């Protein structure tokens, strides 16, 4: 009878915690959806056909970028910084070939936002923005062409920092809730034990 009255035997809550599940990454939080921006590299070629050399260089650059990008999503610390640098370097090498090379800087800035602590991410994103401007200036590209890329480096990097901070807070909250449930279960078991002891003693 006591066990039946206990909350330990109550049916599980029907609350939907799917929005809070950050322990296992969902596919839309991973690297795949963001590849939709990669074709923007070829946008200038809609108005001016690329040469064979530009096309081959772009294919090689993308072939190197893709594994670097996917690998970076699973790294952190110094290794993540290395892949961020590699992605920016790919864009810088392709800068004189006529494509929208700042796309690679934007991807680098997005991944840099995952660096911890957050001040390191902010510093790297700022360096990426300055380096993007420097490469554009070195190749005498119009600032109107380079400036959107610089802004997107800052915006996507900042958005990633905010997202990672939200995930960290959510995981801390989930851990706290789990600990509260564990302690409540322990307290309930102790209460049942005391009640059973009293019933046996009175009997």
PDB file of C-alpha atoms in Angstrom:
ATOM      1  CA  UNK A   1       0.000   0.000   0.000  1.00  0.00           C
ATOM      2  CA  UNK A   2       2.821   2.380   0.888  1.00  0.00           C
ATOM      3  CA  UNK A   3       4.587   1.612  -2.355  1.00  0.00           C
ATOM      4  CA  UNK A   4       1.399   2.287  -4.305  1.00  0.00           C
ATOM      5  CA  UNK A   5       1.091   5.694  -2.642  1.00  0.00           C
ATOM      6  CA  UNK A   6       4.725   6.507  -3.367  1.00  0.00           C
ATOM      7  CA  UNK A   7       5.619   8.901  -6.167  1.00  0.00           C
ATOM      8  CA  UNK A   8       8.258   6.386  -7.221  1.00  0.00           C
ATOM      9  CA  UNK A   9       5.502   4.243  -8.733  1.00  0.00           C
ATOM     10  CA  UNK A  10       3.707   7.142 -10.439  1.00  0.00           C
ATOM     11  CA  UNK A  11       3.605   7.137 -14.239  1.00  0.00           C
ATOM     12  CA  UNK A  12       6.374   9.128 -15.926  1.00  0.00           C
ATOM     13  CA  UNK A  13       5.710  12.728 -16.748  1.00  0.00           C
ATOM     14  CA  UNK A  14       4.370  13.454 -20.217  1.00  0.00           C
ATOM     15  CA  UNK A  15       6.385  16.688 -20.479  1.00  0.00           C
ATOM     16  CA  UNK A  16       8.168  17.090 -23.780  1.00  0.00           C
ATOM     17  CA  UNK A  17      11.849  17.823 -23.154  1.00  0.00           C
ATOM     18  CA  UNK A  18      12.881  17.444 -26.800  1.00  0.00           C
ATOM     19  CA  UNK A  19      13.793  21.114 -27.048  1.00  0.00           C
ATOM     20  CA  UNK A  20      16.222  20.689 -24.164  1.00  0.00           C
ATOM     21  CA  UNK A  21      18.025  17.588 -25.423  1.00  0.00           C
ATOM     22  CA  UNK A  22      21.543  18.797 -26.189  1.00  0.00           C
ATOM     23  CA  UNK A  23      23.528  15.799 -24.968  1.00  0.00           C
ATOM     24  CA  UNK A  24      23.095  14.098 -28.351  1.00  0.00           C
ATOM     25  CA  UNK A  25      23.550  16.399 -31.295  1.00  0.00           C
ATOM     26  CA  UNK A  26      20.671  16.518 -33.742  1.00  0.00           C
ATOM     27  CA  UNK A  27      21.432  16.474 -37.458  1.00  0.00           C
ATOM     28  CA  UNK A  28      20.383  20.100 -37.991  1.00  0.00           C
ATOM     29  CA  UNK A  29      22.880  21.188 -35.315  1.00  0.00           C
ATOM     30  CA  UNK A  30      25.703  19.511 -37.224  1.00  0.00           C
ATOM     31  CA  UNK A  31      27.747  20.668 -40.219  1.00  0.00           C
ATOM     32  CA  UNK A  32      25.497  19.386 -43.013  1.00  0.00           C
ATOM     33  CA  UNK A  33      22.824  22.130 -43.276  1.00  0.00           C
ATOM     34  CA  UNK A  34      25.410  24.916 -43.492  1.00  0.00           C
ATOM     35  CA  UNK A  35      26.896  23.542 -46.688  1.00  0.00           C
ATOM     36  CA  UNK A  36      24.015  25.266 -48.469  1.00  0.00           C
ATOM     37  CA  UNK A  37      26.158  28.431 -48.454  1.00  0.00           C
ATOM     38  CA  UNK A  38      29.142  26.849 -50.185  1.00  0.00           C
ATOM     39  CA  UNK A  39      27.773  27.326 -53.746  1.00  0.00           C
ATOM     40  CA  UNK A  40      27.925  31.091 -53.154  1.00  0.00           C
ATOM     41  CA  UNK A  41      31.613  30.778 -53.964  1.00  0.00           C
ATOM     42  CA  UNK A  42      30.701  30.315 -57.630  1.00  0.00           C
ATOM     43  CA  UNK A  43      28.208  33.177 -57.778  1.00  0.00           C
ATOM     44  CA  UNK A  44      30.560  35.566 -59.670  1.00  0.00           C
ATOM     45  CA  UNK A  45      30.851  32.964 -62.416  1.00  0.00           C
ATOM     46  CA  UNK A  46      27.179  33.479 -63.249  1.00  0.00           C
ATOM     47  CA  UNK A  47      28.248  36.768 -64.800  1.00  0.00           C
ATOM     48  CA  UNK A  48      31.693  35.754 -66.016  1.00  0.00           C
ATOM     49  CA  UNK A  49      32.593  32.216 -67.007  1.00  0.00           C
ATOM     50  CA  UNK A  50      35.633  30.818 -65.158  1.00  0.00           C
ATOM     51  CA  UNK A  51      38.760  29.695 -66.922  1.00  0.00           C
ATOM     52  CA  UNK A  52      39.846  26.071 -66.766  1.00  0.00           C
ATOM     53  CA  UNK A  53      42.529  26.941 -64.219  1.00  0.00           C
ATOM     54  CA  UNK A  54      40.013  28.753 -61.973  1.00  0.00           C
ATOM     55  CA  UNK A  55      37.633  25.827 -62.157  1.00  0.00           C
ATOM     56  CA  UNK A  56      40.300  23.223 -61.350  1.00  0.00           C
ATOM     57  CA  UNK A  57      41.661  25.342 -58.485  1.00  0.00           C
ATOM     58  CA  UNK A  58      38.171  25.740 -57.060  1.00  0.00           C
ATOM     59  CA  UNK A  59      37.515  22.000 -57.234  1.00  0.00           C
ATOM     60  CA  UNK A  60      40.789  21.270 -55.436  1.00  0.00           C
ATOM     61  CA  UNK A  61      40.054  23.937 -52.830  1.00  0.00           C
ATOM     62  CA  UNK A  62      36.576  22.554 -52.113  1.00  0.00           C
ATOM     63  CA  UNK A  63      37.939  18.995 -52.019  1.00  0.00           C
ATOM     64  CA  UNK A  64      40.388  20.042 -49.301  1.00  0.00           C
ATOM     65  CA  UNK A  65      37.848  22.223 -47.496  1.00  0.00           C
ATOM     66  CA  UNK A  66      35.094  19.629 -47.063  1.00  0.00           C
ATOM     67  CA  UNK A  67      37.005  17.060 -44.954  1.00  0.00           C
ATOM     68  CA  UNK A  68      38.616  19.889 -42.980  1.00  0.00           C
ATOM     69  CA  UNK A  69      35.199  21.363 -42.254  1.00  0.00           C
ATOM     70  CA  UNK A  70      33.649  18.059 -41.155  1.00  0.00           C
ATOM     71  CA  UNK A  71      36.652  17.165 -39.014  1.00  0.00           C
ATOM     72  CA  UNK A  72      36.674  20.578 -37.333  1.00  0.00           C
ATOM     73  CA  UNK A  73      33.139  20.040 -36.067  1.00  0.00           C
ATOM     74  CA  UNK A  74      34.446  17.214 -33.853  1.00  0.00           C
ATOM     75  CA  UNK A  75      37.513  18.996 -32.513  1.00  0.00           C
ATOM     76  CA  UNK A  76      38.220  21.573 -29.861  1.00  0.00           C
ATOM     77  CA  UNK A  77      41.126  23.552 -28.483  1.00  0.00           C
ATOM     78  CA  UNK A  78      44.330  23.802 -30.484  1.00  0.00           C
ATOM     79  CA  UNK A  79      43.239  21.217 -33.054  1.00  0.00           C
ATOM     80  CA  UNK A  80      40.068  23.175 -33.774  1.00  0.00           C
ATOM     81  CA  UNK A  81      42.162  26.316 -34.161  1.00  0.00           C
ATOM     82  CA  UNK A  82      44.314  24.452 -36.694  1.00  0.00           C
ATOM     83  CA  UNK A  83      41.331  23.521 -38.855  1.00  0.00           C
ATOM     84  CA  UNK A  84      39.972  27.071 -38.608  1.00  0.00           C
ATOM     85  CA  UNK A  85      43.310  28.376 -39.880  1.00  0.00           C
ATOM     86  CA  UNK A  86      43.299  25.811 -42.698  1.00  0.00           C
ATOM     87  CA  UNK A  87      39.819  26.839 -43.857  1.00  0.00           C
ATOM     88  CA  UNK A  88      40.806  30.491 -43.925  1.00  0.00           C
ATOM     89  CA  UNK A  89      44.006  29.632 -45.790  1.00  0.00           C
ATOM     90  CA  UNK A  90      42.007  27.835 -48.489  1.00  0.00           C
ATOM     91  CA  UNK A  91      39.958  30.964 -49.066  1.00  0.00           C
ATOM     92  CA  UNK A  92      43.034  33.188 -49.058  1.00  0.00           C
ATOM     93  CA  UNK A  93      44.734  31.011 -51.684  1.00  0.00           C
ATOM     94  CA  UNK A  94      41.648  31.158 -53.886  1.00  0.00           C
ATOM     95  CA  UNK A  95      41.218  34.910 -53.420  1.00  0.00           C
ATOM     96  CA  UNK A  96      42.867  35.996 -56.698  1.00  0.00           C
ATOM     97  CA  UNK A  97      40.882  33.525 -58.820  1.00  0.00           C
ATOM     98  CA  UNK A  98      37.627  35.421 -59.066  1.00  0.00           C
ATOM     99  CA  UNK A  99      35.350  33.367 -56.825  1.00  0.00           C
ATOM    100  CA  UNK A 100      33.589  34.578 -53.714  1.00  0.00           C
ATOM    101  CA  UNK A 101      36.455  33.376 -51.530  1.00  0.00           C
ATOM    102  CA  UNK A 102      35.196  35.016 -48.326  1.00  0.00           C
ATOM    103  CA  UNK A 103      32.768  32.090 -48.019  1.00  0.00           C
ATOM    104  CA  UNK A 104      35.665  30.092 -46.551  1.00  0.00           C
ATOM    105  CA  UNK A 105      36.411  32.879 -44.073  1.00  0.00           C
ATOM    106  CA  UNK A 106      32.789  32.746 -42.966  1.00  0.00           C
ATOM    107  CA  UNK A 107      33.001  28.993 -42.365  1.00  0.00           C
ATOM    108  CA  UNK A 108      36.226  29.532 -40.432  1.00  0.00           C
ATOM    109  CA  UNK A 109      34.566  32.214 -38.302  1.00  0.00           C
ATOM    110  CA  UNK A 110      31.605  29.959 -37.604  1.00  0.00           C
ATOM    111  CA  UNK A 111      33.847  27.142 -36.376  1.00  0.00           C
ATOM    112  CA  UNK A 112      36.019  29.583 -34.411  1.00  0.00           C
ATOM    113  CA  UNK A 113      32.941  30.461 -32.357  1.00  0.00           C
ATOM    114  CA  UNK A 114      33.171  27.015 -30.763  1.00  0.00           C
ATOM    115  CA  UNK A 115      36.526  27.746 -29.139  1.00  0.00           C
ATOM    116  CA  UNK A 116      36.557  27.901 -25.363  1.00  0.00           C
ATOM    117  CA  UNK A 117      36.749  30.037 -23.339  1.00  0.00           C
ATOM    118  CA  UNK A 118      34.587  32.529 -25.215  1.00  0.00           C
ATOM    119  CA  UNK A 119      37.257  35.244 -25.102  1.00  0.00           C
ATOM    120  CA  UNK A 120      39.510  33.042 -27.227  1.00  0.00           C
ATOM    121  CA  UNK A 121      36.708  32.638 -29.763  1.00  0.00           C
ATOM    122  CA  UNK A 122      36.162  36.407 -29.872  1.00  0.00           C
ATOM    123  CA  UNK A 123      39.876  37.044 -30.380  1.00  0.00           C
ATOM    124  CA  UNK A 124      40.156  34.495 -33.210  1.00  0.00           C
ATOM    125  CA  UNK A 125      37.030  35.820 -34.937  1.00  0.00           C
ATOM    126  CA  UNK A 126      38.431  39.348 -34.768  1.00  0.00           C
ATOM    127  CA  UNK A 127      41.706  38.120 -36.256  1.00  0.00           C
ATOM    128  CA  UNK A 128      39.842  36.330 -39.043  1.00  0.00           C
ATOM    129  CA  UNK A 129      37.923  39.499 -39.882  1.00  0.00           C
ATOM    130  CA  UNK A 130      41.141  41.530 -39.997  1.00  0.00           C
ATOM    131  CA  UNK A 131      42.914  38.856 -42.029  1.00  0.00           C
ATOM    132  CA  UNK A 132      40.026  38.747 -44.509  1.00  0.00           C
ATOM    133  CA  UNK A 133      40.249  42.508 -44.951  1.00  0.00           C
ATOM    134  CA  UNK A 134      44.035  42.283 -45.348  1.00  0.00           C
ATOM    135  CA  UNK A 135      43.789  39.622 -48.072  1.00  0.00           C
ATOM    136  CA  UNK A 136      41.211  41.651 -49.951  1.00  0.00           C
ATOM    137  CA  UNK A 137      43.378  44.754 -49.693  1.00  0.00           C
ATOM    138  CA  UNK A 138      46.481  42.841 -50.795  1.00  0.00           C
ATOM    139  CA  UNK A 139      44.729  41.711 -53.990  1.00  0.00           C
ATOM    140  CA  UNK A 140      43.226  45.182 -54.511  1.00  0.00           C
ATOM    141  CA  UNK A 141      39.692  43.886 -54.398  1.00  0.00           C
ATOM    142  CA  UNK A 142      36.844  46.389 -53.964  1.00  0.00           C
ATOM    143  CA  UNK A 143      35.914  46.821 -50.320  1.00  0.00           C
ATOM    144  CA  UNK A 144      32.271  46.552 -51.337  1.00  0.00           C
ATOM    145  CA  UNK A 145      33.089  42.992 -52.428  1.00  0.00           C
ATOM    146  CA  UNK A 146      35.044  42.042 -49.291  1.00  0.00           C
ATOM    147  CA  UNK A 147      33.016  43.889 -46.631  1.00  0.00           C
ATOM    148  CA  UNK A 148      29.989  41.519 -46.664  1.00  0.00           C
ATOM    149  CA  UNK A 149      32.342  38.615 -46.008  1.00  0.00           C
ATOM    150  CA  UNK A 150      33.928  40.441 -43.080  1.00  0.00           C
ATOM    151  CA  UNK A 151      30.517  41.206 -41.588  1.00  0.00           C
ATOM    152  CA  UNK A 152      29.400  37.601 -42.008  1.00  0.00           C
ATOM    153  CA  UNK A 153      32.570  36.348 -40.293  1.00  0.00           C
ATOM    154  CA  UNK A 154      31.685  38.451 -37.246  1.00  0.00           C
ATOM    155  CA  UNK A 155      27.964  37.647 -37.343  1.00  0.00           C
ATOM    156  CA  UNK A 156      28.267  33.885 -37.793  1.00  0.00           C
ATOM    157  CA  UNK A 157      31.074  33.669 -35.266  1.00  0.00           C
ATOM    158  CA  UNK A 158      29.026  35.633 -32.729  1.00  0.00           C
ATOM    159  CA  UNK A 159      25.967  33.469 -33.394  1.00  0.00           C
ATOM    160  CA  UNK A 160      28.022  30.321 -32.780  1.00  0.00           C
ATOM    161  CA  UNK A 161      29.343  31.738 -29.498  1.00  0.00           C
ATOM    162  CA  UNK A 162      25.760  32.452 -28.372  1.00  0.00           C
ATOM    163  CA  UNK A 163      24.588  29.009 -29.454  1.00  0.00           C
ATOM    164  CA  UNK A 164      27.402  27.236 -27.601  1.00  0.00           C
ATOM    165  CA  UNK A 165      26.714  29.299 -24.467  1.00  0.00           C
ATOM    166  CA  UNK A 166      23.026  28.320 -24.672  1.00  0.00           C
ATOM    167  CA  UNK A 167      23.950  24.653 -25.031  1.00  0.00           C
ATOM    168  CA  UNK A 168      26.292  24.875 -22.043  1.00  0.00           C
ATOM    169  CA  UNK A 169      23.583  26.470 -19.871  1.00  0.00           C
ATOM    170  CA  UNK A 170      21.022  23.904 -20.999  1.00  0.00           C
ATOM    171  CA  UNK A 171      23.321  20.992 -20.203  1.00  0.00           C
ATOM    172  CA  UNK A 172      24.029  22.453 -16.766  1.00  0.00           C
ATOM    173  CA  UNK A 173      20.274  22.795 -16.187  1.00  0.00           C
ATOM    174  CA  UNK A 174      19.650  19.207 -17.291  1.00  0.00           C
ATOM    175  CA  UNK A 175      22.397  17.981 -14.981  1.00  0.00           C
ATOM    176  CA  UNK A 176      20.865  19.926 -12.079  1.00  0.00           C
ATOM    177  CA  UNK A 177      17.397  18.538 -12.806  1.00  0.00           C
ATOM    178  CA  UNK A 178      18.775  15.016 -12.947  1.00  0.00           C
ATOM    179  CA  UNK A 179      20.502  15.505  -9.591  1.00  0.00           C
ATOM    180  CA  UNK A 180      17.278  16.859  -8.066  1.00  0.00           C
ATOM    181  CA  UNK A 181      15.380  13.799  -9.339  1.00  0.00           C
ATOM    182  CA  UNK A 182      18.037  11.500  -7.887  1.00  0.00           C
ATOM    183  CA  UNK A 183      17.935  13.199  -4.494  1.00  0.00           C
ATOM    184  CA  UNK A 184      14.127  13.176  -4.490  1.00  0.00           C
ATOM    185  CA  UNK A 185      14.146   9.456  -5.225  1.00  0.00           C
ATOM    186  CA  UNK A 186      16.604   8.840  -2.409  1.00  0.00           C
ATOM    187  CA  UNK A 187      14.501  10.866   0.025  1.00  0.00           C
ATOM    188  CA  UNK A 188      11.352   8.995  -1.014  1.00  0.00           C
ATOM    189  CA  UNK A 189      12.997   5.631  -0.504  1.00  0.00           C
ATOM    190  CA  UNK A 190      14.161   6.705   2.954  1.00  0.00           C
ATOM    191  CA  UNK A 191      10.624   7.862   3.809  1.00  0.00           C
ATOM    192  CA  UNK A 192       9.166   4.516   2.706  1.00  0.00           C
ATOM    193  CA  UNK A 193      11.779   2.688   4.772  1.00  0.00           C
ATOM    194  CA  UNK A 194      10.882   4.736   7.866  1.00  0.00           C
ATOM    195  CA  UNK A 195       7.143   4.153   7.311  1.00  0.00           C
ATOM    196  CA  UNK A 196       7.627   0.415   6.928  1.00  0.00           C
ATOM    197  CA  UNK A 197       9.797   0.369  10.047  1.00  0.00           C
ATOM    198  CA  UNK A 198       7.098   2.192  12.028  1.00  0.00           C
ATOM    199  CA  UNK A 199       4.362  -0.144  10.752  1.00  0.00           C
ATOM    200  CA  UNK A 200       6.396  -3.210  11.687  1.00  0.00           C
ATOM    201  CA  UNK A 201       7.217  -1.707  15.074  1.00  0.00           C
ATOM    202  CA  UNK A 202       3.552  -0.956  15.848  1.00  0.00           C
ATOM    203  CA  UNK A 203       2.557  -4.412  14.656  1.00  0.00           C
TER     204      UNK A 203
END
